Short mmCIF file of C-alpha atoms in Angstrom, two decimals:
data_model
loop_
_atom_site.label_atom_id
_atom_site.label_comp_id
_atom_site.label_asym_id
_atom_site.label_seq_id
_atom_site.Cartn_x
_atom_site.Cartn_y
_atom_site.Cartn_z
CA MET A 1 42.34 131.84 -174.03
CA SER A 2 44.44 133.23 -171.39
CA LYS A 3 43.52 133.94 -167.19
CA PHE A 4 42.27 137.15 -166.56
CA LYS A 5 44.70 138.67 -164.29
CA LYS A 6 43.58 141.23 -161.88
CA HIS A 7 45.70 144.96 -162.03
CA PHE A 8 44.87 148.64 -161.28
CA ARG A 9 43.84 151.07 -164.46
CA ILE A 10 41.99 155.28 -163.88
CA TYR A 11 38.74 154.83 -163.21
CA PHE A 12 38.07 158.44 -165.41
CA LYS A 13 34.98 159.24 -163.62
CA SER A 14 36.96 159.52 -160.37
CA ASN A 15 40.54 159.72 -162.16
CA HIS A 16 41.25 157.82 -159.53
CA PRO A 17 43.29 154.27 -159.42
CA ALA A 18 40.98 151.17 -159.79
CA TYR A 19 41.32 147.56 -158.61
CA ILE A 20 40.01 145.37 -161.46
CA VAL A 21 38.93 142.01 -160.89
CA ASP A 22 37.25 140.45 -163.69
CA GLU A 23 36.21 141.06 -167.31
CA GLU A 24 33.02 139.99 -168.59
CA GLY A 25 32.60 141.01 -172.43
CA ASP A 26 32.87 144.73 -172.49
CA TYR A 27 32.46 145.54 -168.94
CA TYR A 28 35.60 145.30 -165.89
CA PHE A 29 34.30 144.68 -161.90
CA PHE A 30 36.81 146.39 -159.51
CA HIS A 31 37.04 148.28 -156.97
CA ARG A 32 37.64 151.93 -155.57
CA VAL A 33 41.29 153.16 -154.51
CA THR A 34 41.32 155.99 -152.26
CA SER A 35 43.50 157.31 -149.42
CA SER A 36 40.55 156.89 -146.40
CA PRO A 37 40.36 153.97 -144.22
CA LYS A 38 36.83 154.83 -143.92
CA SER A 39 34.19 154.57 -147.26
CA GLY A 40 31.26 156.75 -145.10
CA THR A 41 30.49 154.58 -142.60
CA HIS A 42 32.14 150.88 -143.58
CA LYS A 43 36.37 150.63 -143.39
CA ASN A 44 38.59 149.97 -146.28
CA TRP A 45 41.17 147.21 -147.05
CA LYS A 46 44.82 148.81 -146.31
CA ILE A 47 47.50 147.70 -147.99
CA ASP A 48 51.08 148.71 -147.15
CA PRO A 49 53.78 149.36 -148.49
CA ASN A 50 51.42 151.85 -151.81
CA PRO A 51 51.99 150.20 -154.77
CA ASN A 52 52.10 153.31 -156.82
CA PRO A 53 56.00 154.03 -156.57
CA ARG A 54 55.00 157.83 -156.25
CA LYS A 55 53.13 158.01 -152.86
CA HIS A 56 54.58 156.55 -149.53
CA THR A 57 51.20 157.00 -147.56
CA PRO A 58 49.13 153.70 -147.16
CA MET A 59 46.28 152.79 -150.14
CA TYR A 60 43.00 151.49 -149.22
CA ILE A 61 40.52 149.55 -151.45
CA ALA A 62 37.08 150.38 -150.97
CA LYS A 63 35.03 146.46 -150.16
CA MET A 64 32.67 147.47 -152.48
CA GLU A 65 32.32 145.56 -155.57
CA GLN A 66 30.98 148.08 -159.00
CA LYS A 67 30.53 147.33 -162.35
CA ASP A 68 31.58 149.58 -165.23
CA LYS A 69 31.72 149.67 -169.30
CA LYS A 70 35.83 149.16 -169.86
CA ALA A 71 36.06 152.17 -172.29
CA ARG A 72 36.04 154.01 -168.43
CA PHE A 73 39.24 152.72 -167.96
CA SER A 74 42.74 154.34 -169.08
CA LYS A 75 45.61 151.60 -169.69
CA LYS A 76 46.68 148.93 -167.62
CA LEU A 77 48.80 150.74 -164.53
CA ASP A 78 52.50 149.54 -164.11
CA TYR A 79 51.65 148.40 -160.08
CA GLU A 80 53.08 145.38 -159.77
CA ILE A 81 51.12 143.65 -156.56
CA ASP A 82 48.11 141.04 -156.58
CA ILE A 83 46.33 141.26 -153.59
CA VAL A 84 44.63 137.62 -153.29
CA PHE A 85 41.76 138.26 -150.66
CA ILE A 86 40.41 140.71 -153.12
CA LYS A 87 37.89 138.33 -155.38
CA ARG A 88 35.45 138.48 -157.41
CA LYS A 89 32.00 138.50 -155.90
CA LYS A 90 29.72 135.97 -158.01
#
């Protein structure tokens, strides 16, 4: 059994990337990706440089973890980055 590796996929509900931090059965646990430094009143994590080679602005990742079915995500994106401080909240 191989160890799960964090990665990015497109989340079909928002049509934006999501940072997948874990999987459990038919579900992924993920953080939303945005271009805004804040989500409502909450600050987002800043990722600079942006792992998306076509974007030259910083990427922000929402701190709130979410869960949704694997069928609502695309194939793995080719972003080469491992954000060590973002972990699954159990």
